[in-house]
Coordinates of C-alpha atoms and ligand atoms in Angstrom, one line a residue:
X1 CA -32.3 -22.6 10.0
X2 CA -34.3 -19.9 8.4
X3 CA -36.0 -17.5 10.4
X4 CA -39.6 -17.0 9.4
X5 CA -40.0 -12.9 10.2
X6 CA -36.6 -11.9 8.9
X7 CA -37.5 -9.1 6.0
X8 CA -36.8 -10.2 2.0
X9 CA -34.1 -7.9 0.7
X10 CA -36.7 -6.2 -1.6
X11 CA -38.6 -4.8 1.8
X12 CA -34.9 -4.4 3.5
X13 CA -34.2 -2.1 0.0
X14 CA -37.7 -0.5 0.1
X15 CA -37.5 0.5 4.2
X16 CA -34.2 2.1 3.0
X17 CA -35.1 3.9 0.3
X18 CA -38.2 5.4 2.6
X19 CA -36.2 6.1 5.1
X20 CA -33.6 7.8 3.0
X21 CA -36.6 10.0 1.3
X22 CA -37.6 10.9 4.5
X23 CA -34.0 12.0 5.4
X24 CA -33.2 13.4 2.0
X25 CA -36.1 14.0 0.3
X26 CA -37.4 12.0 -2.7
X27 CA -34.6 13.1 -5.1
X28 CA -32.6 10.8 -3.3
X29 CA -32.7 6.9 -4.3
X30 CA -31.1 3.8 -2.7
X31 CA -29.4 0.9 -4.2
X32 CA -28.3 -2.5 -3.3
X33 CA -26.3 -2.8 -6.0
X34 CA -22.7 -3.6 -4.8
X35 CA -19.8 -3.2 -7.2
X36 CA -17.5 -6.1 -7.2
X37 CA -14.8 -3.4 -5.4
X38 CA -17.4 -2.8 -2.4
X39 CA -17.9 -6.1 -1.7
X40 CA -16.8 -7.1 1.7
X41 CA -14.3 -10.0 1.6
X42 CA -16.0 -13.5 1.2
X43 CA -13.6 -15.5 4.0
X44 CA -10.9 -17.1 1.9
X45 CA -10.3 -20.3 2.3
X46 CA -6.3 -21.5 2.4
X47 CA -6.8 -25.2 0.8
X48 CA -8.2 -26.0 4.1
X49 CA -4.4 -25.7 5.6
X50 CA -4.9 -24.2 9.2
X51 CA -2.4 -21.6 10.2
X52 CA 0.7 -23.6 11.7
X53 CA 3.5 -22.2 13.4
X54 CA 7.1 -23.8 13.1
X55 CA 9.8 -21.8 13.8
X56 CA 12.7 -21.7 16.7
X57 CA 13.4 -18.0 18.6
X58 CA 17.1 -18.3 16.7
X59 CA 15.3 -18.4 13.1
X60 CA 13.5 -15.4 13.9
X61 CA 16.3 -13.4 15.0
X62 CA 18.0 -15.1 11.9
X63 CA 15.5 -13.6 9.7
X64 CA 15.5 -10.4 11.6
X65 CA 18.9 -9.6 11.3
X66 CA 18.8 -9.7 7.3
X67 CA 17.0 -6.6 7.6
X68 CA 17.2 -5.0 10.9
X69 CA 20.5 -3.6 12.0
X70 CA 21.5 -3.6 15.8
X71 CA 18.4 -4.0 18.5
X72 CA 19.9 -7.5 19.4
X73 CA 18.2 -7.7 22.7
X74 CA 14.9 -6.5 21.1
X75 CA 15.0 -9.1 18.6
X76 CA 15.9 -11.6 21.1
X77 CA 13.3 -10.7 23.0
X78 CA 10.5 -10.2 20.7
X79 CA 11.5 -13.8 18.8
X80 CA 10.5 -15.6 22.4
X81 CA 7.8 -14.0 23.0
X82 CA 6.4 -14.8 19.1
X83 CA 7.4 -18.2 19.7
X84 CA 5.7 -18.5 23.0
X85 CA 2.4 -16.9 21.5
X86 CA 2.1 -18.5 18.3
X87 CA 3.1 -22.5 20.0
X88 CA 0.7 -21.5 22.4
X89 CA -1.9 -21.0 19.5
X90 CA -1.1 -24.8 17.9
X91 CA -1.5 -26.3 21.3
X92 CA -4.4 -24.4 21.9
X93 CA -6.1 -25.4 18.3
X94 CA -5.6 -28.8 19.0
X95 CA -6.8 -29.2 22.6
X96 CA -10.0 -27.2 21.2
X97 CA -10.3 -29.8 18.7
X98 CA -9.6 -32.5 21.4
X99 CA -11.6 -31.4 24.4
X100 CA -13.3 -28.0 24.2
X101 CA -13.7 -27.5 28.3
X102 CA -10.4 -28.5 28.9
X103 CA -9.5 -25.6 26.3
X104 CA -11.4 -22.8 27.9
X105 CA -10.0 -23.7 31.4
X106 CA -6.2 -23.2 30.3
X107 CA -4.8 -20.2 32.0
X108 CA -2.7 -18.4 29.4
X109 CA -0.6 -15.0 29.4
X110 CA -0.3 -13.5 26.0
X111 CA 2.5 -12.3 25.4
X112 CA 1.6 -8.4 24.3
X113 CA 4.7 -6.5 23.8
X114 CA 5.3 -3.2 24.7
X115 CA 8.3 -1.5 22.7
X116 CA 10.1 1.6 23.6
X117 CA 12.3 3.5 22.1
X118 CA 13.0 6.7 19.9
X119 CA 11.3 7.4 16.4
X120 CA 13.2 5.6 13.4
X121 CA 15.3 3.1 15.2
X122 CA 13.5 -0.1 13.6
X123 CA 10.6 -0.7 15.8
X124 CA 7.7 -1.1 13.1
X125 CA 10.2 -2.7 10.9
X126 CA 10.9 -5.3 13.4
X127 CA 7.4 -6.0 13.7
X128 CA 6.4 -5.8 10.4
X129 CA 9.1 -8.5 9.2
X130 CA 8.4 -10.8 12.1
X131 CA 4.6 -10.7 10.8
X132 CA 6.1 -11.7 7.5
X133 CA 8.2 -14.6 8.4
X134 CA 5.5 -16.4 10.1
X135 CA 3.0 -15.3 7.5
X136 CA -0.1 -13.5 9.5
X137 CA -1.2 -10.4 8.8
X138 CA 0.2 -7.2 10.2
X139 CA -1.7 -3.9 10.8
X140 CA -0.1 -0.8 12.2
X141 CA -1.9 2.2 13.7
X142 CA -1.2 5.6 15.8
X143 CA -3.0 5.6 19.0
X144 CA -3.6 9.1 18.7
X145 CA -6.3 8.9 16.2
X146 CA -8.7 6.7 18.3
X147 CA -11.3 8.5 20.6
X148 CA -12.8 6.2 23.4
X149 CA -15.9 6.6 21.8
X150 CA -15.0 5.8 18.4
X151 CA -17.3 8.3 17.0
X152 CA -14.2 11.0 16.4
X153 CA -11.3 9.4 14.2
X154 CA -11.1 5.7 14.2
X155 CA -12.9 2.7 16.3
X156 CA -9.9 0.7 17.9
X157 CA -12.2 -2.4 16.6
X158 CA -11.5 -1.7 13.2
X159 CA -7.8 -2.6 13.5
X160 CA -9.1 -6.0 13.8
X161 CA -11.1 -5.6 10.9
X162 CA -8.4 -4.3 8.8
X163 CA -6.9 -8.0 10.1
X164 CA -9.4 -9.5 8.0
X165 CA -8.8 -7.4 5.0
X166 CA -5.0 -7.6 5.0
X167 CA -5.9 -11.7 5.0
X168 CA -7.6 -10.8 2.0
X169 CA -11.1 -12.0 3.9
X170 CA -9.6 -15.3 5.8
X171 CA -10.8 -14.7 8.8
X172 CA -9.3 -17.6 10.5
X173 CA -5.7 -16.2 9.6
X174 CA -7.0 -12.9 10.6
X175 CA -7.8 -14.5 13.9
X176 CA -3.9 -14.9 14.7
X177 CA -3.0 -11.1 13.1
X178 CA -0.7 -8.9 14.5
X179 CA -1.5 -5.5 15.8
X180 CA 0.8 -2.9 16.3
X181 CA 0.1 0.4 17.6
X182 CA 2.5 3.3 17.9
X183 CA 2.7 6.1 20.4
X184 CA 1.2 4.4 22.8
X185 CA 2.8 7.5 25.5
X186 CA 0.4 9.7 23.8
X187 CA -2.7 8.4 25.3
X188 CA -0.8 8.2 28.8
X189 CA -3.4 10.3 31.1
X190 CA -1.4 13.1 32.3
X191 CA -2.1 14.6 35.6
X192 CA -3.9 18.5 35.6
X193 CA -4.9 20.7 38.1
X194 CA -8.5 19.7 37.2
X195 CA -7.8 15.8 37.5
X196 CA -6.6 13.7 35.3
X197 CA -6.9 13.6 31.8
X198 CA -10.1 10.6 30.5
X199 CA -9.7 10.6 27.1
X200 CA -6.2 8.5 26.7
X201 CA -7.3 6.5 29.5
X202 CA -10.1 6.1 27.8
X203 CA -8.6 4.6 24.6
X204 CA -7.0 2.7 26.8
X205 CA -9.8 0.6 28.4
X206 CA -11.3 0.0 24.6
X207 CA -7.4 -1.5 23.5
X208 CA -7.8 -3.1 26.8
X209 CA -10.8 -5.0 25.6
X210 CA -9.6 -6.0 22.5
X211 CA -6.2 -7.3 24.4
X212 CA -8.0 -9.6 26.4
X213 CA -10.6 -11.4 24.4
X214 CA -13.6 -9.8 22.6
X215 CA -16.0 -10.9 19.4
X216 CA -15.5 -8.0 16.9
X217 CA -18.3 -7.7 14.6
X218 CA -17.0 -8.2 10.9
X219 CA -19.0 -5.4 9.8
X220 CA -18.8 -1.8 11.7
X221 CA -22.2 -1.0 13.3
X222 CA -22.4 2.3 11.2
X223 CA -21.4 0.9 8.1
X224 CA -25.1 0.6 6.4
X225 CA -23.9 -1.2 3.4
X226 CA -21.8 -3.9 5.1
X227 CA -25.3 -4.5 7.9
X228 CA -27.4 -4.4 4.1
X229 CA -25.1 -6.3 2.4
X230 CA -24.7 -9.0 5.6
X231 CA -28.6 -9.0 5.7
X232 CA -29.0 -9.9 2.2
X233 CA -26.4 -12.2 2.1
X234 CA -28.4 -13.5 4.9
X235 CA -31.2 -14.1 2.7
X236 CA -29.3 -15.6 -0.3
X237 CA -27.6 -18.2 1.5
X238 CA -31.5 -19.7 2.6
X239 CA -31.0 -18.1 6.0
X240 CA -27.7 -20.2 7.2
X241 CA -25.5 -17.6 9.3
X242 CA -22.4 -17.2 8.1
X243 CA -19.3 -16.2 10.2
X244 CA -19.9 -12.8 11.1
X245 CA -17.6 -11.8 14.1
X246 CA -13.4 -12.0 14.8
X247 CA -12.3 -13.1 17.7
X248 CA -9.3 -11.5 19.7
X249 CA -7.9 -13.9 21.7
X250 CA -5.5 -15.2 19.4
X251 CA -4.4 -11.9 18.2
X252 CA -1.1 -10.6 19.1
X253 CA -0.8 -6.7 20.1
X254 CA 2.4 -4.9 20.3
X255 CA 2.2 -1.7 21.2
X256 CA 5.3 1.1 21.5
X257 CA 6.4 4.7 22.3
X258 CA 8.8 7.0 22.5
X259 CA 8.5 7.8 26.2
X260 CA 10.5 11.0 26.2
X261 CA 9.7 12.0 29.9
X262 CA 10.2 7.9 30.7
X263 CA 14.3 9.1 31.9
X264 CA 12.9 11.7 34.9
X265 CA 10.5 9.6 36.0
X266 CA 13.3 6.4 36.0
X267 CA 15.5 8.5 37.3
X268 CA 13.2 9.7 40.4
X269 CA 12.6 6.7 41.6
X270 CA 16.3 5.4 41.7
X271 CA 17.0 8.5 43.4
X272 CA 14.5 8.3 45.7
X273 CA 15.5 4.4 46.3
X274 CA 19.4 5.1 46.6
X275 CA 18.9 8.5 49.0
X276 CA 22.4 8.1 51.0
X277 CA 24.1 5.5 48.7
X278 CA 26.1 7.8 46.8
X279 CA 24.2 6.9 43.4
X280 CA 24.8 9.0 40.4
X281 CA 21.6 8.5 38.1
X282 CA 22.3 10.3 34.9
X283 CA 25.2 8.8 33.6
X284 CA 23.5 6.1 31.5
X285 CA 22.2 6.1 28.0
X286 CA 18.7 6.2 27.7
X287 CA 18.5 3.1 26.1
X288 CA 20.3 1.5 29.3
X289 CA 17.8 3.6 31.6
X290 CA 14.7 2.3 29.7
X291 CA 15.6 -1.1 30.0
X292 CA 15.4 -0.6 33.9
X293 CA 11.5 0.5 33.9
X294 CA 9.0 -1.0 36.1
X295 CA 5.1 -1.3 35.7
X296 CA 5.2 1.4 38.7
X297 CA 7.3 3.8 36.3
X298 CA 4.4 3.0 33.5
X299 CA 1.5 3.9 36.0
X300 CA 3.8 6.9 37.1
X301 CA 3.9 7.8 33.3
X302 CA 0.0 7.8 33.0
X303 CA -0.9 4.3 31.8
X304 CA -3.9 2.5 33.3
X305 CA -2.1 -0.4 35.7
X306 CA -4.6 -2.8 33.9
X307 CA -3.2 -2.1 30.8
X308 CA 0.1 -2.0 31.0
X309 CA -0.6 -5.3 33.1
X310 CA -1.7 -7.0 29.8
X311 CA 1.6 -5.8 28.2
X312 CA 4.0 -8.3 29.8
X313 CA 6.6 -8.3 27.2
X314 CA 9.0 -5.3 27.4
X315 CA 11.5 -4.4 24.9
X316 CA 13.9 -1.2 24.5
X317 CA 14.9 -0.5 21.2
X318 CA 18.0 1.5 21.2
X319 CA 19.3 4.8 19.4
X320 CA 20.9 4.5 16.4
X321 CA 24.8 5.6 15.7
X322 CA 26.2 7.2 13.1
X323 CA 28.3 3.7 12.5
X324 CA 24.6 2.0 12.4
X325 CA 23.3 4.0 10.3
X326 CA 26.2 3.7 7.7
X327 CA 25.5 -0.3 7.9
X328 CA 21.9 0.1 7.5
X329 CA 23.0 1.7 4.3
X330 CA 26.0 -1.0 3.6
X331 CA 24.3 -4.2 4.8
X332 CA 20.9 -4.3 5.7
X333 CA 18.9 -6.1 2.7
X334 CA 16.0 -3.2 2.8
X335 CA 18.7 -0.8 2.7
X336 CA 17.3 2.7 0.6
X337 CA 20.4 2.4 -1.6
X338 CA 18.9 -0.9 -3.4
X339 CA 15.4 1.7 -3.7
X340 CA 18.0 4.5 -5.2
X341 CA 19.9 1.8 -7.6
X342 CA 16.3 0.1 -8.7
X343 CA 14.8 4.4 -9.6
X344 CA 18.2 5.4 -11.6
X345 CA 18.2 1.8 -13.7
X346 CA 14.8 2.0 -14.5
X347 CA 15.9 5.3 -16.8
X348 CA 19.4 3.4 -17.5
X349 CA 21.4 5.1 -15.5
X350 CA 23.5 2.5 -12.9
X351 CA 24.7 4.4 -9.8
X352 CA 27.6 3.0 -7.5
X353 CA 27.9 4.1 -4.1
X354 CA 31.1 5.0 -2.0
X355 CA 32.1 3.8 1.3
X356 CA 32.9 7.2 2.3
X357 CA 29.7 8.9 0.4
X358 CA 27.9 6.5 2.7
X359 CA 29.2 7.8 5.8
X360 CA 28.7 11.1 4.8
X361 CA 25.5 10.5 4.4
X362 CA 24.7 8.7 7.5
X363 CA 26.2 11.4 9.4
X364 CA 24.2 14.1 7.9
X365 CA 21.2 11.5 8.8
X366 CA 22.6 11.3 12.4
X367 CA 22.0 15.1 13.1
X368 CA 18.2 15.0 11.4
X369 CA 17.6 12.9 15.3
X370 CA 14.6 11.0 13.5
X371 CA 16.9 7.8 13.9
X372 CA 17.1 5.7 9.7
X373 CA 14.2 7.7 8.6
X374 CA 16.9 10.5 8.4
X375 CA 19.1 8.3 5.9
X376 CA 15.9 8.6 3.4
X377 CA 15.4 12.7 3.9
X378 CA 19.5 13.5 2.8
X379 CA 19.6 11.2 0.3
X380 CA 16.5 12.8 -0.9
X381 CA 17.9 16.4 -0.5
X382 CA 21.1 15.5 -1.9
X383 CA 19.6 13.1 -5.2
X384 CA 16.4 14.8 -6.1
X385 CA 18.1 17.1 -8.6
X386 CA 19.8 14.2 -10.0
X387 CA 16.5 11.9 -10.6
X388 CA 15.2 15.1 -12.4
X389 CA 18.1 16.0 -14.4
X390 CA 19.7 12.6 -15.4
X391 CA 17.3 10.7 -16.9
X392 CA 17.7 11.8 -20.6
X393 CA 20.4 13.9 -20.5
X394 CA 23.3 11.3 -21.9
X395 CA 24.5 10.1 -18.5
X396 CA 24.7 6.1 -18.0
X397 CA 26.6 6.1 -15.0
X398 CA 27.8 7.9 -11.9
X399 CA 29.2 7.5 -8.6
X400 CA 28.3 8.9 -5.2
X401 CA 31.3 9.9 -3.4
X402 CA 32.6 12.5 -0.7
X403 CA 32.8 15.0 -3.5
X404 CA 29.0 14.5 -4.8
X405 CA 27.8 14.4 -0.8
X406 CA 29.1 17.5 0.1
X407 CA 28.9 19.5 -3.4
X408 CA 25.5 17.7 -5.3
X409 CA 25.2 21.4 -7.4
X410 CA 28.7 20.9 -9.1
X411 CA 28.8 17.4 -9.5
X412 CA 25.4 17.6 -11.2
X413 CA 26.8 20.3 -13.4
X414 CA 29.9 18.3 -14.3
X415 CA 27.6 15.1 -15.1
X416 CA 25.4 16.6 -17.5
X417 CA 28.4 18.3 -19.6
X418 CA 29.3 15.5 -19.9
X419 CA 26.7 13.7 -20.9
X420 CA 25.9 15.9 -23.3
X421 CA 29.3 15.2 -24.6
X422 CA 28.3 11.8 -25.0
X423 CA 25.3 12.7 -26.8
X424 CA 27.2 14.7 -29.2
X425 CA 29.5 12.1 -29.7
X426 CA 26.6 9.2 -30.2
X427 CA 25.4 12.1 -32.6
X428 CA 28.2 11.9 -34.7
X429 CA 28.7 8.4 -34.8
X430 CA 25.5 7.9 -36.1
X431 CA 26.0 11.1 -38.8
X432 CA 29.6 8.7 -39.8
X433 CA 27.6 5.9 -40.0
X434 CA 25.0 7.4 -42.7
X435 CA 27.9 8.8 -44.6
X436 CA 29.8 5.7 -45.1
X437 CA 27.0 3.8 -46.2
X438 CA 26.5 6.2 -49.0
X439 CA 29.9 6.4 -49.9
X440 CA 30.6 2.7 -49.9
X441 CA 27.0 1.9 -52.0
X442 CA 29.3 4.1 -55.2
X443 CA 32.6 2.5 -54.1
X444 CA 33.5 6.6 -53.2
X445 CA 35.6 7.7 -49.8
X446 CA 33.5 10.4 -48.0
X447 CA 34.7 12.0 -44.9
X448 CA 32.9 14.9 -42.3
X449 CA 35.0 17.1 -40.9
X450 CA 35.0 17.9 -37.7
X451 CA 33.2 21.3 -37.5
X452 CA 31.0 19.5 -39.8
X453 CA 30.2 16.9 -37.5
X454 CA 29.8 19.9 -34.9
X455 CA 27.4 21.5 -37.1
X456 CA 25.1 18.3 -37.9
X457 CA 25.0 17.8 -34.1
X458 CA 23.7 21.1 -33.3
X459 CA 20.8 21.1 -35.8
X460 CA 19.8 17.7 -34.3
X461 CA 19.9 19.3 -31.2
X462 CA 18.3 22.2 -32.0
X463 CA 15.6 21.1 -34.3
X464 CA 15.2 18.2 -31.7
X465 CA 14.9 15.5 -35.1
X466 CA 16.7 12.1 -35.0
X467 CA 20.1 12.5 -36.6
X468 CA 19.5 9.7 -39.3
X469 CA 16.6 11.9 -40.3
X470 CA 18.1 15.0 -40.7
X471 CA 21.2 13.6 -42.7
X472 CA 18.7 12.2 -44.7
X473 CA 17.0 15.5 -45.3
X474 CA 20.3 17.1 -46.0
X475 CA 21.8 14.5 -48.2
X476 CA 18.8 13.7 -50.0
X477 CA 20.1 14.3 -53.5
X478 CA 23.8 12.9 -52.7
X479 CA 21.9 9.0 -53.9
X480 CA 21.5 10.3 -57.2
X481 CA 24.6 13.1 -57.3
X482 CA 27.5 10.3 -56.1
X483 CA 26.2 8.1 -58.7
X484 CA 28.0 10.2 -61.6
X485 CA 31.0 10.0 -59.2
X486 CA 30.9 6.4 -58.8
X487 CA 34.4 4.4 -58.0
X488 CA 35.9 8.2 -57.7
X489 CA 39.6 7.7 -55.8
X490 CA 39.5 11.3 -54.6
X491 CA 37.8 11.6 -51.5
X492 CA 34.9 13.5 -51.1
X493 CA 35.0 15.5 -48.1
X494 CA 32.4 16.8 -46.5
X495 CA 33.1 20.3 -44.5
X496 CA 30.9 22.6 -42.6
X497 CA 30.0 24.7 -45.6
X498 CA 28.8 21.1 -47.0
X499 CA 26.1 20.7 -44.6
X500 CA 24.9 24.7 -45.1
X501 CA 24.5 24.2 -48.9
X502 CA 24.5 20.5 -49.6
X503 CA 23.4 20.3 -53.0
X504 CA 25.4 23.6 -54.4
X505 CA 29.0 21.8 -52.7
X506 CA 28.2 18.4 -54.2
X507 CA 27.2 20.1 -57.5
X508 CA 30.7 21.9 -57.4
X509 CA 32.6 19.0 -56.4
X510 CA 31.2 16.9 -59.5
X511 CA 32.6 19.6 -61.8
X512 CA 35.4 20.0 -60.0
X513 CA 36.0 16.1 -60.4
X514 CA 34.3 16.2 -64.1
X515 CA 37.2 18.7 -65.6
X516 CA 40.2 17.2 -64.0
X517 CA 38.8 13.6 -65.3
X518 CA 38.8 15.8 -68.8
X519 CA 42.1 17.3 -68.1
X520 CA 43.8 14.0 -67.4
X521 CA 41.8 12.1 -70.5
X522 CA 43.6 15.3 -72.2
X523 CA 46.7 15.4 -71.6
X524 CA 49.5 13.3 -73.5
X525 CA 50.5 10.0 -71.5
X526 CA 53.0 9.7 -69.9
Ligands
ADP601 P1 10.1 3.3 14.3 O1 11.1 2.8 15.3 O2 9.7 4.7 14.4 O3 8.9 2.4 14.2 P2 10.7 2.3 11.6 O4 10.8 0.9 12.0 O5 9.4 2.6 11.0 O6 10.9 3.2 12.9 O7 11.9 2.7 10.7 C1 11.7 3.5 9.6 C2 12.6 3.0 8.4 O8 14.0 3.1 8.8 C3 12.4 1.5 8.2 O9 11.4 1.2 7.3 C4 13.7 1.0 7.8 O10 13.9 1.2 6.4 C5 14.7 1.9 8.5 N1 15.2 1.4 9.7 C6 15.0 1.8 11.0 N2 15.7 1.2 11.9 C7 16.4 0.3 11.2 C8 17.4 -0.7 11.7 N3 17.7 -0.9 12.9 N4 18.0 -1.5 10.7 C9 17.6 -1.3 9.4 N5 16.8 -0.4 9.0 C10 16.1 0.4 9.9

């Protein structure tokens, strides 16, 4: 239905270039104008195939452990609760198709999950390749850059936004999205003197909203060209409202931290529980600690009991050992050694790796404490040199060992001498080549010494020119010269002081040659 009073884009354009003169002053001008780039997604349609889920917790985990190395329980744990969320969002679809009241009176739990556990130990990768497998859209954020108002760093309402983009504008798909947000213990409200701290609790009551169920506008309130553009798209299609908000019920949020003060607070309360039982809190892991936390220990920590109440799914992601880290290298199918092979082929150079170079390297990893992502800073440290300095430099192949891992400065030096030696020698194999060709073109046998060879190399080198060129350059009147020479059974042999003065050697060789062909036409036969 149209709506009668609803302004024609020209007046919408016209109010907004007045009002930006008034702002600005009249130099400024307003355009509706969208490039195809700005244009907000149109909602995609997916062949009309609404999102289904299919898949059993044990193919998750399956699909997990391709990629993810160690967090058993956390993949076992965060496969049921993907299952239960996503079934529940089939049987929900269909009762809503079936009988919409009967749909809005089902009582249902999401299944928000709260992950714990140190930096780098496979958290956001779990996630990430769970969102992949069932094929919904994934966006990750910090916690620490919302404000509650959403006027200072981000609005927690354009995560779900960002849904819609990352389903390239399906908003349907968008509607089943995964968010994840990290650090999560950040915007804990810690006590003060003065009370306690608003702003994280704060952020928390606006992720607390989205977590239940809210309508998310599709366009941010102070984005002026997405309201413009929505108004004029308004207009065009004859006043039929399109879609214009994304709803949260069906999203599923995961949320994680580090919780670094999570083991004092654990352990207070078991101590103050087991007062006279001889307990000795302390001697457990941290992982094994975390996995005893209670809401209470959350509230304790400074999270808003309503929110941690929507977070019913808790999962403890453990640290990683040096043995872990070594088969992330060996095994897992994302492993930075695949990354390392693909950068040194694409300059066709193929690296091998070494069982033992691997274990150095994830036990220099192991003492960076920032879990795999250490793997990534020593390989870096220990190969940036070599991307620099291979690529070009004659080298087709190396191998990362012990001996490379704990001495990078001398294996590099070793490699490119000898690569250089191989350039020198594909040098002179090309410097044969043009040689023989002349020779064999007169039926003659020419040779290049050695220091020859040496010398041709060197030029090429130093006058950075193709060798084929430059023993074209040198050689140039040898086509004509050899000619008079031609079917010749004495060698002709080309040595260093050849290639200084080509054309004054090949002159004196033909002389040379010329009088002893007169000497033996002279002489009496024998
Ligand atoms: P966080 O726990 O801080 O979210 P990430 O999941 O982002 O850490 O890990 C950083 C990178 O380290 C990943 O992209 C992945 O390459 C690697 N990684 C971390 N943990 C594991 C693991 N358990 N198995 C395989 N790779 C891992």
């Amino acid at each position: 239905m149209s709506e009668p009073n609803s302004p024609s884009p020209e007046e919408i354009q016209k109010k907004l270039t007045d009002f930006m003169k008034s702002q600005f002053g009249s130099h400024v001008s307003f355009s509706t104008q969208v490039s195809p780039s700005d244009e907000q997604p149109e909602p995609a349609q997916r062949g009309g195939e609404p999102f289904e889920f299919h898949h059993l917790p044990r193919d998750i985990k399956a699909h997990l452990d391709r990629y993810v190395i160690r967090q058993d329980d956390a993949k076992r744990v965060l496969a049921i609760a993907v299952c239960d969320h996503y079934n529940n969002v089939n049987y929900m679809r269909k009762l809503e198709a079936e009988d919409e009241k009967k749909a809005r009176e089902t009582e249902y739990t999401k299944q928000n999950v709260i992950l714990l556990g140190p930096t780098g130990v496979g958290k956001t990768y779990l996630v990430k390749h769970v969102a992949d497998l069932v094929g919904v859209p994934f966006v990750k954020a910090d916690a620490t850059k919302f404000s509650e108002t959403g006027y200072v760093g981000g609005d927690v309402e354009d995560l779900v936004r960002e849904l819609v983009q990352r389903a390239n504008g399906d908003i349907d798909l968008a509607q089943y999205g995964i968010i994840y947000i990290d650090e999560v213990d950040k915007i804990a409200s810690t006590s003060s003197p003065a009370g306690r701290d608003v702003s994280g609790r704060g952020v928390q009551t606006a992720l607390l909203k989205l977590m239940e169920e809210t309508e998310v506008p599709l366009r941010a309130p102070n984005d002026i060209q997405g309201q413009l553009q929505a108004a004029l798209e308004f207009q065009r299609s004859g006043g039929r409202p399109k879609r214009q908000t994304i709803n949260t019920r069906h999203v599923l949020f995961i949320v994680s931290g580090a919780f670094e003060k999570m083991r004092g607070v654990i352990e207070h309360r078991v101590r103050q529980s087991t007062i006279g039982f001889g307990a000795h809190p302390g001697s457990e892991s941290d992982g094994e600690l975390l996995e005893q936390v209670t809401t209470a220990d959350f509230v304790e920590y400074g999270l808003e009991p309503e929110f941690i109440g929507r977070l019913p799914v808790r999962v403890v992601c453990r640290e990683l050992s040096v043995a872990d880290l070594f088969e992330i290298l060996q095994r897992s199918e994302g492993s930075i050694i695949r990354q390392y092979e693909r950068a040194f082929r694409a300059y066709g150079i193929e690296v091998f790796f070494e069982e033992a170079g691997l274990h150095r390297i994830a036990e220099l990893a192991a003492e960076e404490k920032t879990g795999a992502r250490g793997l990534l800073t020593v390989c870096e440290r220990i190969l940036r040199s070599f991307k620099y300095e291979l690529p070009g430099s004659g080298v087709n192949r190396f191998t990362i060992d012990l001996g490379l891992i704990d001495n990078p400065e001398k294996r590099l030096a070793e490699l490119l001498e000898q690569g250089q030696r191989a350039l020198a020698d594909e040098l002179a194999a090309v410097a044969r080549e043009f040689v023989q060709r002349l020779a064999s073109r007169y039926n003659l046998k020419v040779e290049l010494t050695e220091p020859a060879l040496a010398k041709l190399v060197e030029r090429a080198a130093s006058d950075n020119i193709h060798m084929r060129d430059l023993c074209a350059e040198i050689f140039k009147d040898y086509e004509f010269g050899l000619k008079l020479a031609e079917g010749a059974s004495e060698p002709l042999i080309l040595t260093e002081e050849a290639v200084a003065n080509p054309d004054r050697y090949l002159s004196e060789w033909l002389v040379k040659r010329y009088r002893a062909d007169r000497k033996v036409g002279e002489s009496p036969a024998t």
